[in-house]
PDB file of C-alpha atoms in Angstrom:
ATOM      1  CA  MET H  54       0.000   0.000   0.000  1.00 60.00           C
ATOM      2  CA  THR H  55       1.677   3.224  -1.188  1.00 67.00           C
ATOM      3  CA  LEU H  56       0.770   6.893  -1.126  1.00 76.00           C
ATOM      4  CA  ALA H  57       1.266   9.472  -3.858  1.00 80.00           C
ATOM      5  CA  ALA H  58       3.352  12.569  -3.100  1.00 84.00           C
ATOM      6  CA  HIS H  59       0.261  14.708  -3.683  1.00 84.00           C
ATOM      7  CA  ASP H  60      -1.627  12.853  -0.936  1.00 85.00           C
ATOM      8  CA  LEU H  61       1.184  13.421   1.544  1.00 90.00           C
ATOM      9  CA  LEU H  62       1.687  17.096   0.707  1.00 92.00           C
ATOM     10  CA  SER H  63      -2.043  17.865   0.849  1.00 91.00           C
ATOM     11  CA  ALA H  64      -2.387  16.499   4.385  1.00 93.00           C
ATOM     12  CA  ARG H  65      -4.000  18.873   6.868  1.00 94.00           C
ATOM     13  CA  ILE H  66      -1.432  20.010   9.452  1.00 96.00           C
ATOM     14  CA  LEU H  67      -2.075  22.238  12.475  1.00 96.00           C
ATOM     15  CA  ILE H  68       0.671  24.082  14.366  1.00 96.00           C
ATOM     16  CA  VAL H  69      -0.143  24.882  18.005  1.00 96.00           C
ATOM     17  CA  ASP H  70       2.358  27.121  19.809  1.00 94.00           C
ATOM     18  CA  ASP H  71       1.906  30.277  21.872  1.00 92.00           C
ATOM     19  CA  GLN H  72       5.177  31.706  20.484  1.00 92.00           C
ATOM     20  CA  ALA H  73       4.668  33.489  17.169  1.00 94.00           C
ATOM     21  CA  ALA H  74       8.314  32.973  16.168  1.00 92.00           C
ATOM     22  CA  ASN H  75       7.998  29.196  16.523  1.00 91.00           C
ATOM     23  CA  VAL H  76       4.776  29.172  14.499  1.00 94.00           C
ATOM     24  CA  LEU H  77       6.376  31.209  11.706  1.00 94.00           C
ATOM     25  CA  LEU H  78       9.451  28.974  11.627  1.00 92.00           C
ATOM     26  CA  LEU H  79       7.371  25.819  11.273  1.00 93.00           C
ATOM     27  CA  GLU H  80       5.049  27.396   8.692  1.00 95.00           C
ATOM     28  CA  ASP H  81       8.002  28.433   6.522  1.00 94.00           C
ATOM     29  CA  MET H  82       9.597  25.002   6.846  1.00 93.00           C
ATOM     30  CA  LEU H  83       6.389  23.156   5.849  1.00 94.00           C
ATOM     31  CA  ALA H  84       5.725  25.527   2.950  1.00 95.00           C
ATOM     32  CA  ALA H  85       9.269  24.996   1.653  1.00 94.00           C
ATOM     33  CA  ALA H  86       8.748  21.236   1.892  1.00 93.00           C
ATOM     34  CA  GLY H  87       5.651  21.532  -0.309  1.00 94.00           C
ATOM     35  CA  TYR H  88       2.832  21.079   2.215  1.00 95.00           C
ATOM     36  CA  THR H  89      -0.238  22.981   0.997  1.00 95.00           C
ATOM     37  CA  GLN H  90      -2.720  22.774   3.901  1.00 95.00           C
ATOM     38  CA  VAL H  91      -0.938  24.179   6.932  1.00 96.00           C
ATOM     39  CA  PHE H  92      -2.908  25.915   9.684  1.00 97.00           C
ATOM     40  CA  SER H  93      -1.823  27.449  12.982  1.00 96.00           C
ATOM     41  CA  THR H  94      -3.123  28.811  16.259  1.00 96.00           C
ATOM     42  CA  GLN H  95      -1.495  30.390  19.295  1.00 95.00           C
ATOM     43  CA  ASP H  96      -4.584  29.701  21.415  1.00 95.00           C
ATOM     44  CA  PRO H  97      -4.568  26.074  22.657  1.00 94.00           C
ATOM     45  CA  THR H  98      -8.176  26.322  23.845  1.00 94.00           C
ATOM     46  CA  THR H  99      -9.374  26.350  20.215  1.00 95.00           C
ATOM     47  CA  VAL H 100      -7.601  23.161  19.110  1.00 94.00           C
ATOM     48  CA  CYS H 101     -10.273  20.612  20.038  1.00 92.00           C
ATOM     49  CA  ALA H 102     -13.036  22.563  18.315  1.00 92.00           C
ATOM     50  CA  MET H 103     -10.921  23.031  15.189  1.00 93.00           C
ATOM     51  CA  HIS H 104     -10.093  19.308  15.050  1.00 92.00           C
ATOM     52  CA  ARG H 105     -13.728  18.361  15.671  1.00 89.00           C
ATOM     53  CA  ARG H 106     -15.002  20.567  12.831  1.00 90.00           C
ATOM     54  CA  GLN H 107     -12.516  19.196  10.316  1.00 90.00           C
ATOM     55  CA  PRO H 108      -9.963  16.677  11.571  1.00 90.00           C
ATOM     56  CA  PHE H 109      -6.277  17.257  11.003  1.00 93.00           C
ATOM     57  CA  ASP H 110      -3.878  14.605   9.765  1.00 92.00           C
ATOM     58  CA  LEU H 111      -1.168  15.895  12.090  1.00 94.00           C
ATOM     59  CA  ILE H 112      -1.047  18.363  14.985  1.00 95.00           C
ATOM     60  CA  LEU H 113       2.324  19.897  15.956  1.00 95.00           C
ATOM     61  CA  LEU H 114       1.696  20.629  19.621  1.00 94.00           C
ATOM     62  CA  ASP H 115       3.836  22.644  22.008  1.00 92.00           C
ATOM     63  CA  LEU H 116       3.620  21.297  25.552  1.00 91.00           C
ATOM     64  CA  GLN H 117       4.366  24.458  27.564  1.00 89.00           C
ATOM     65  CA  MET H 118       1.644  27.037  26.953  1.00 91.00           C
ATOM     66  CA  PRO H 119      -0.347  29.322  29.255  1.00 88.00           C
ATOM     67  CA  VAL H 120      -4.009  28.719  30.145  1.00 89.00           C
ATOM     68  CA  MET H 121      -3.997  25.207  28.675  1.00 92.00           C
ATOM     69  CA  ASP H 122      -0.841  23.136  28.274  1.00 92.00           C
ATOM     70  CA  GLY H 123      -0.232  20.455  25.663  1.00 92.00           C
ATOM     71  CA  PHE H 124      -1.169  17.591  27.990  1.00 92.00           C
ATOM     72  CA  GLN H 125      -4.593  19.125  28.588  1.00 93.00           C
ATOM     73  CA  VAL H 126      -5.022  19.622  24.852  1.00 93.00           C
ATOM     74  CA  MET H 127      -4.296  15.920  24.245  1.00 92.00           C
ATOM     75  CA  GLU H 128      -6.818  14.905  26.899  1.00 91.00           C
ATOM     76  CA  GLY H 129      -9.427  17.038  25.159  1.00 91.00           C
ATOM     77  CA  LEU H 130      -8.550  15.546  21.777  1.00 90.00           C
ATOM     78  CA  LYS H 131      -8.851  12.007  23.107  1.00 86.00           C
ATOM     79  CA  ALA H 132     -12.262  12.786  24.619  1.00 83.00           C
ATOM     80  CA  ASN H 133     -13.550  14.072  21.288  1.00 76.00           C
ATOM     81  CA  ASN H 134     -11.731  11.696  18.961  1.00 69.00           C
ATOM     82  CA  ALA H 135     -13.933   9.362  16.917  1.00 60.00           C
ATOM     83  CA  ASN H 136     -11.211   6.709  16.767  1.00 61.00           C
ATOM     84  CA  ASP H 137      -8.184   5.607  18.772  1.00 63.00           C
ATOM     85  CA  TYR H 138      -5.602   7.312  16.574  1.00 75.00           C
ATOM     86  CA  LEU H 139      -4.365  10.642  17.991  1.00 78.00           C
ATOM     87  CA  PRO H 140      -2.294  12.423  15.284  1.00 86.00           C
ATOM     88  CA  VAL H 141      -0.056  14.499  17.583  1.00 92.00           C
ATOM     89  CA  LEU H 142       3.655  15.357  17.322  1.00 93.00           C
ATOM     90  CA  VAL H 143       4.658  17.111  20.548  1.00 92.00           C
ATOM     91  CA  ILE H 144       7.250  19.880  20.736  1.00 88.00           C
ATOM     92  CA  THR H 145       9.097  20.242  24.024  1.00 84.00           C
ATOM     93  CA  ALA H 146      12.237  21.768  25.496  1.00 78.00           C
ATOM     94  CA  GLN H 147      11.959  19.509  28.572  1.00 80.00           C
ATOM     95  CA  PRO H 148      13.497  16.032  28.077  1.00 74.00           C
ATOM     96  CA  GLY H 149      11.540  14.748  31.062  1.00 76.00           C
ATOM     97  CA  HIS H 150       8.248  15.453  29.293  1.00 82.00           C
ATOM     98  CA  LYS H 151       8.889  13.089  26.380  1.00 81.00           C
ATOM     99  CA  LEU H 152       7.851   9.855  28.077  1.00 84.00           C
ATOM    100  CA  ARG H 153       4.806  11.476  29.661  1.00 86.00           C
ATOM    101  CA  ALA H 154       3.759  12.860  26.268  1.00 86.00           C
ATOM    102  CA  LEU H 155       4.004   9.449  24.618  1.00 84.00           C
ATOM    103  CA  GLN H 156       2.033   7.898  27.483  1.00 86.00           C
ATOM    104  CA  ALA H 157      -0.610  10.604  26.983  1.00 84.00           C
ATOM    105  CA  GLY H 158      -1.124   9.463  23.393  1.00 84.00           C
ATOM    106  CA  ALA H 159       1.348  11.494  21.315  1.00 88.00           C
ATOM    107  CA  LYS H 160       2.781   9.586  18.367  1.00 89.00           C
ATOM    108  CA  ASP H 161       6.235  11.202  18.431  1.00 89.00           C
ATOM    109  CA  PHE H 162       8.139  14.229  19.730  1.00 86.00           C
ATOM    110  CA  VAL H 163      10.758  16.778  18.677  1.00 88.00           C
ATOM    111  CA  SER H 164      12.967  18.836  20.930  1.00 83.00           C
ATOM    112  CA  LYS H 165      13.584  22.562  21.046  1.00 82.00           C
ATOM    113  CA  PRO H 166      15.650  24.111  19.592  1.00 83.00           C
ATOM    114  CA  PHE H 167      14.536  22.574  16.297  1.00 79.00           C
ATOM    115  CA  ASP H 168      16.664  20.451  14.034  1.00 85.00           C
ATOM    116  CA  LEU H 169      14.739  21.226  10.853  1.00 87.00           C
ATOM    117  CA  VAL H 170      15.854  18.084   8.995  1.00 89.00           C
ATOM    118  CA  GLU H 171      14.729  15.915  11.914  1.00 89.00           C
ATOM    119  CA  VAL H 172      11.415  17.782  12.198  1.00 90.00           C
ATOM    120  CA  LYS H 173      10.664  17.384   8.474  1.00 91.00           C
ATOM    121  CA  THR H 174      11.501  13.684   8.611  1.00 92.00           C
ATOM    122  CA  ARG H 175       9.294  13.026  11.625  1.00 92.00           C
ATOM    123  CA  ILE H 176       6.436  15.023  10.101  1.00 93.00           C
ATOM    124  CA  HIS H 177       6.697  13.088   6.829  1.00 92.00           C
ATOM    125  CA  ASN H 178       6.708   9.746   8.633  1.00 91.00           C
ATOM    126  CA  LEU H 179       3.736  10.579  10.851  1.00 92.00           C
ATOM    127  CA  VAL H 180       1.678  11.978   7.974  1.00 92.00           C
ATOM    128  CA  GLU H 181       2.372   8.826   5.972  1.00 90.00           C
ATOM    129  CA  VAL H 182       1.318   6.579   8.864  1.00 88.00           C
ATOM    130  CA  ARG H 183      -1.812   8.656   9.453  1.00 88.00           C
ATOM    131  CA  LEU H 184      -2.920   8.504   5.811  1.00 88.00           C
ATOM    132  CA  LEU H 185      -2.217   4.778   5.604  1.00 87.00           C
ATOM    133  CA  TYR H 186      -4.238   4.301   8.783  1.00 84.00           C
ATOM    134  CA  GLN H 187      -7.143   6.203   7.228  1.00 82.00           C
ATOM    135  CA  ARG H 188      -6.909   4.223   4.009  1.00 85.00           C
ATOM    136  CA  LEU H 189      -6.911   0.933   5.909  1.00 85.00           C
ATOM    137  CA  ALA H 190      -9.911   2.034   7.972  1.00 81.00           C
ATOM    138  CA  HIS H 191     -11.738   2.983   4.764  1.00 83.00           C
ATOM    139  CA  GLN H 192     -10.944  -0.372   3.161  1.00 86.00           C
ATOM    140  CA  ASN H 193     -12.161  -2.169   6.288  1.00 86.00           C
ATOM    141  CA  LYS H 194     -15.468  -0.304   6.068  1.00 86.00           C
ATOM    142  CA  LEU H 195     -15.803  -1.254   2.410  1.00 86.00           C
ATOM    143  CA  LEU H 196     -15.049  -4.866   3.288  1.00 87.00           C
ATOM    144  CA  GLU H 197     -17.616  -4.851   6.092  1.00 86.00           C
ATOM    145  CA  ALA H 198     -20.216  -3.420   3.717  1.00 85.00           C
ATOM    146  CA  GLU H 199     -19.360  -6.076   1.124  1.00 85.00           C
ATOM    147  CA  VAL H 200     -19.676  -8.832   3.728  1.00 85.00           C
ATOM    148  CA  LEU H 201     -23.087  -7.505   4.802  1.00 83.00           C
ATOM    149  CA  GLU H 202     -24.192  -7.337   1.169  1.00 84.00           C
ATOM    150  CA  ARG H 203     -22.984 -10.877   0.461  1.00 82.00           C
ATOM    151  CA  THR H 204     -24.690 -12.125   3.624  1.00 80.00           C
ATOM    152  CA  ALA H 205     -27.970 -10.555   2.483  1.00 79.00           C
ATOM    153  CA  GLU H 206     -27.541 -12.128  -0.959  1.00 79.00           C
ATOM    154  CA  LEU H 207     -26.892 -15.546   0.587  1.00 77.00           C
ATOM    155  CA  ARG H 208     -30.005 -15.215   2.738  1.00 75.00           C
ATOM    156  CA  GLU H 209     -32.054 -14.298  -0.311  1.00 75.00           C
ATOM    157  CA  SER H 210     -30.554 -17.219  -2.202  1.00 73.00           C
ATOM    158  CA  GLU H 211     -31.337 -19.543   0.683  1.00 68.00           C
ATOM    159  CA  ALA H 212     -34.931 -18.324   0.759  1.00 67.00           C
ATOM    160  CA  ARG H 213     -35.253 -18.925  -2.996  1.00 66.00           C
ATOM    161  CA  TYR H 214     -33.667 -22.357  -2.626  1.00 62.00           C
ATOM    162  CA  ARG H 215     -36.105 -23.218   0.123  1.00 60.00           C
ATOM    163  CA  SER H 216     -39.102 -22.136  -1.953  1.00 58.00           C
ATOM    164  CA  LEU H 217     -37.916 -24.013  -5.038  1.00 57.00           C
ATOM    165  CA  THR H 218     -37.125 -27.099  -2.971  1.00 57.00           C
ATOM    166  CA  GLU H 219     -40.585 -27.134  -1.516  1.00 55.00           C
ATOM    167  CA  LEU H 220     -42.104 -26.819  -4.984  1.00 54.00           C
ATOM    168  CA  ALA H 221     -39.852 -29.389  -6.637  1.00 61.00           C
ATOM    169  CA  THR H 222     -39.981 -32.099  -3.955  1.00 68.00           C
ATOM    170  CA  ASP H 223     -42.697 -34.253  -2.474  1.00 70.00           C
ATOM    171  CA  TRP H 224     -41.808 -33.314   1.070  1.00 77.00           C
ATOM    172  CA  TYR H 225     -39.501 -30.956   2.967  1.00 80.00           C
ATOM    173  CA  TRP H 226     -38.491 -30.501   6.599  1.00 81.00           C
ATOM    174  CA  GLU H 227     -36.354 -28.359   8.893  1.00 85.00           C
ATOM    175  CA  GLN H 228     -35.175 -29.043  12.436  1.00 85.00           C
ATOM    176  CA  ASP H 229     -33.557 -26.855  15.073  1.00 87.00           C
ATOM    177  CA  ARG H 230     -30.296 -27.714  16.860  1.00 86.00           C
ATOM    178  CA  GLU H 231     -32.152 -29.855  19.412  1.00 85.00           C
ATOM    179  CA  GLY H 232     -33.762 -31.915  16.640  1.00 79.00           C
ATOM    180  CA  HIS H 233     -37.240 -30.419  17.029  1.00 81.00           C
ATOM    181  CA  PHE H 234     -39.087 -29.839  13.780  1.00 79.00           C
ATOM    182  CA  THR H 235     -39.578 -26.174  12.884  1.00 83.00           C
ATOM    183  CA  LYS H 236     -40.982 -26.658   9.366  1.00 82.00           C
ATOM    184  CA  VAL H 237     -42.634 -29.589   7.605  1.00 79.00           C
ATOM    185  CA  SER H 238     -44.276 -29.383   4.198  1.00 75.00           C
ATOM    186  CA  GLY H 239     -45.775 -31.995   1.946  1.00 68.00           C
ATOM    187  CA  PRO H 240     -47.242 -35.395   2.839  1.00 60.00           C
ATOM    188  CA  VAL H 241     -44.498 -36.374   5.257  1.00 59.00           C
ATOM    189  CA  LEU H 242     -46.541 -39.003   7.094  1.00 53.00           C
ATOM    190  CA  GLU H 243     -47.918 -40.439   3.870  1.00 57.00           C
ATOM    191  CA  MET H 244     -44.573 -40.385   2.090  1.00 55.00           C
ATOM    192  CA  LEU H 245     -42.339 -41.749   4.820  1.00 52.00           C
ATOM    193  CA  GLY H 246     -44.591 -42.990   7.571  1.00 51.00           C
ATOM    194  CA  ILE H 247     -42.179 -41.470  10.095  1.00 52.00           C
ATOM    195  CA  ARG H 248     -43.708 -39.447  12.883  1.00 52.00           C
ATOM    196  CA  VAL H 249     -42.206 -36.024  13.616  1.00 47.00           C
ATOM    197  CA  ASP H 250     -41.265 -37.081  17.120  1.00 50.00           C
ATOM    198  CA  ALA H 251     -39.737 -40.262  15.742  1.00 47.00           C
ATOM    199  CA  LEU H 252     -37.276 -38.285  13.624  1.00 47.00           C
ATOM    200  CA  ALA H 253     -36.555 -35.813  16.410  1.00 46.00           C
ATOM    201  CA  ASP H 254     -36.078 -38.342  19.217  1.00 48.00           C
ATOM    202  CA  ASP H 255     -34.950 -41.308  17.129  1.00 47.00           C
ATOM    203  CA  ALA H 256     -37.934 -43.305  18.426  1.00 46.00           C
ATOM    204  CA  VAL H 257     -38.930 -46.577  16.860  1.00 45.00           C
ATOM    205  CA  ALA H 258     -41.678 -46.266  14.228  1.00 45.00           C
ATOM    206  CA  PRO H 259     -44.463 -48.820  13.854  1.00 49.00           C
ATOM    207  CA  ALA H 260     -43.203 -52.103  12.457  1.00 50.00           C
ATOM    208  CA  ASP H 261     -46.215 -52.756  10.154  1.00 56.00           C
ATOM    209  CA  ASP H 262     -46.154 -49.560   8.042  1.00 71.00           C
ATOM    210  CA  GLY H 263     -44.353 -51.200   5.145  1.00 80.00           C
ATOM    211  CA  TRP H 264     -41.060 -49.322   5.350  1.00 80.00           C
ATOM    212  CA  ASP H 265     -37.672 -51.012   5.194  1.00 83.00           C
ATOM    213  CA  GLU H 266     -36.677 -50.618   8.823  1.00 82.00           C
ATOM    214  CA  ALA H 267     -32.934 -50.965   8.222  1.00 86.00           C
ATOM    215  CA  GLN H 268     -33.000 -48.173   5.623  1.00 86.00           C
ATOM    216  CA  ARG H 269     -35.049 -45.949   7.872  1.00 80.00           C
ATOM    217  CA  GLN H 270     -32.780 -46.443  10.885  1.00 83.00           C
ATOM    218  CA  ALA H 271     -29.738 -45.682   8.721  1.00 86.00           C
ATOM    219  CA  LEU H 272     -31.424 -42.422   7.634  1.00 82.00           C
ATOM    220  CA  GLN H 273     -32.232 -41.453  11.213  1.00 81.00           C
ATOM    221  CA  ALA H 274     -28.624 -42.200  12.237  1.00 85.00           C
ATOM    222  CA  ARG H 275     -27.335 -39.798   9.563  1.00 85.00           C
ATOM    223  CA  ILE H 276     -29.665 -37.073  10.788  1.00 82.00           C
ATOM    224  CA  SER H 277     -28.653 -37.639  14.423  1.00 83.00           C
ATOM    225  CA  ALA H 278     -24.964 -37.493  13.425  1.00 86.00           C
ATOM    226  CA  ARG H 279     -25.543 -34.172  11.601  1.00 85.00           C
ATOM    227  CA  THR H 280     -23.951 -35.481   8.423  1.00 88.00           C
ATOM    228  CA  PRO H 281     -25.075 -34.454   4.932  1.00 89.00           C
ATOM    229  CA  PHE H 282     -26.478 -37.095   2.591  1.00 87.00           C
ATOM    230  CA  LEU H 283     -27.704 -37.139  -0.996  1.00 86.00           C
ATOM    231  CA  ASP H 284     -30.277 -39.351  -2.686  1.00 85.00           C
ATOM    232  CA  VAL H 285     -30.506 -41.974   0.049  1.00 86.00           C
ATOM    233  CA  ARG H 286     -33.029 -44.596  -1.085  1.00 86.00           C
ATOM    234  CA  LEU H 287     -35.997 -45.600   1.029  1.00 85.00           C
ATOM    235  CA  SER H 288     -38.333 -48.469   0.127  1.00 85.00           C
ATOM    236  CA  ARG H 289     -41.920 -49.106   1.136  1.00 83.00           C
ATOM    237  CA  ARG H 290     -44.366 -51.954   0.530  1.00 84.00           C
ATOM    238  CA  CYS H 291     -47.840 -50.402   0.519  1.00 81.00           C
ATOM    239  CA  ALA H 292     -50.962 -52.095   1.867  1.00 80.00           C
ATOM    240  CA  ASP H 293     -52.204 -52.755  -1.684  1.00 83.00           C
ATOM    241  CA  GLY H 294     -49.011 -54.641  -2.459  1.00 83.00           C
ATOM    242  CA  LEU H 295     -47.357 -51.911  -4.514  1.00 87.00           C
ATOM    243  CA  HIS H 296     -43.650 -51.327  -3.981  1.00 87.00           C
ATOM    244  CA  LYS H 297     -42.495 -47.688  -3.922  1.00 84.00           C
ATOM    245  CA  GLU H 298     -39.034 -46.124  -3.860  1.00 87.00           C
ATOM    246  CA  TYR H 299     -37.992 -42.655  -2.620  1.00 85.00           C
ATOM    247  CA  ARG H 300     -34.838 -40.532  -2.752  1.00 85.00           C
ATOM    248  CA  VAL H 301     -34.066 -38.527   0.385  1.00 85.00           C
ATOM    249  CA  SER H 302     -31.416 -35.790   0.793  1.00 87.00           C
ATOM    250  CA  GLY H 303     -30.468 -33.665   3.773  1.00 86.00           C
ATOM    251  CA  THR H 304     -27.834 -31.270   5.077  1.00 88.00           C
ATOM    252  CA  PRO H 305     -26.926 -29.652   8.432  1.00 90.00           C
ATOM    253  CA  MET H 306     -27.266 -25.871   8.743  1.00 88.00           C
ATOM    254  CA  PHE H 307     -24.721 -23.534  10.371  1.00 87.00           C
ATOM    255  CA  ASP H 308     -24.716 -19.842  11.273  1.00 83.00           C
ATOM    256  CA  GLY H 309     -22.035 -17.264  10.369  1.00 76.00           C
ATOM    257  CA  ALA H 310     -19.892 -18.398  13.316  1.00 80.00           C
ATOM    258  CA  CYS H 311     -20.003 -22.033  12.109  1.00 82.00           C
ATOM    259  CA  ASN H 312     -22.308 -23.092  14.956  1.00 87.00           C
ATOM    260  CA  PHE H 313     -24.763 -25.879  14.170  1.00 89.00           C
ATOM    261  CA  VAL H 314     -28.286 -24.432  14.086  1.00 91.00           C
ATOM    262  CA  GLY H 315     -30.373 -27.235  12.622  1.00 88.00           C
ATOM    263  CA  TYR H 316     -31.030 -29.613   9.776  1.00 86.00           C
ATOM    264  CA  ARG H 317     -33.001 -29.533   6.557  1.00 85.00           C
ATOM    265  CA  GLY H 318     -33.984 -32.248   4.127  1.00 84.00           C
ATOM    266  CA  PHE H 319     -36.277 -33.157   1.257  1.00 83.00           C
ATOM    267  CA  GLY H 320     -37.434 -36.213  -0.616  1.00 82.00           C
ATOM    268  CA  VAL H 321     -39.046 -37.291  -3.893  1.00 82.00           C
ATOM    269  CA  GLU H 322     -40.734 -40.436  -5.074  1.00 82.00           C
ATOM    270  CA  ILE H 323     -38.926 -42.388  -7.779  1.00 82.00           C
ATOM    271  CA  LEU H 324     -41.501 -42.923 -10.521  1.00 77.00           C
ATOM    272  CA  GLY H 325     -41.399 -45.621 -13.152  1.00 63.00           C
TER     273      GLY H 325
END
C-alpha cells in the first residue's frame, strides 16, 4: 500500500504554539517542503473545536503554553476523537516530558531548539502513517459493507432455494439444533410414515407400516450425526401390495460463526 506525493503534501497540518516565532518557523519550513494545507493557532483552547469541525492529519503541539498546556489539549482531543488514533507530534524543550507525552497518546516528539531536517523527517513519517491508517480504515469499512451485502444475498438465495425445494420435492423438513421440527411441508406421514417425534427423538416407528426398517434407521442415524447425505433410497411396501421407492437428501445448517443451528432435508418419489 503506497501513497502518492500529492496525498502526503495535501495532508492537513495544524501548528499549536503560543510563540509566534515558533509558528512562523514551522510554517516556513512546511511551505518549503511543499505542504499545501498548513494551519496554525497560538490559542490552545481552540484546538479541540478546530479538530472536531474538520480533523487534522497531524497536529504539531507545544507542551508548555499558558491557560492550557499540551497535555490538557491531548486529553481534550482524546475525549472528542472518533477513533483511537491521535495524530499528535509534541514539541518540548523539557526532556523529562517526552515519556509522559508518549504515554498521553502522542505519536512522536521533537525537541527545542529545532533540528529542521529531523522535524521534516518526523512530520513526513507521521503523515504517511496517518494517511495509511485512514486508508486501511476505509478499506475495512468497504469490506464490512461487502460482507453484509454478500450475507444478504446468501439469505435471499437460501430463501429462494427453500421455496424451489418445496415446490420441486414431495416433502420438505427443517429441524432446530435440538432436533425439534420447525418446518414440515408436503405429505411427510404419507410419504415416509415417520412421525415427527420419531425423527426428532430417534424413536422406533411402527413395524407394520411397510417401510424397510434398516434403511429408515440408517437415515435417522445420519440425521442424528448431523452429516449431509444425498439421494438416500428408502423403500416401502404399501398395503395394496405396490412397492415404492424414494430418494431422500439432507444437510446440516450452520450460522455465520459455524455453529450448528439445525437440519433440513427433502425427498421425492422415484416414478417408473
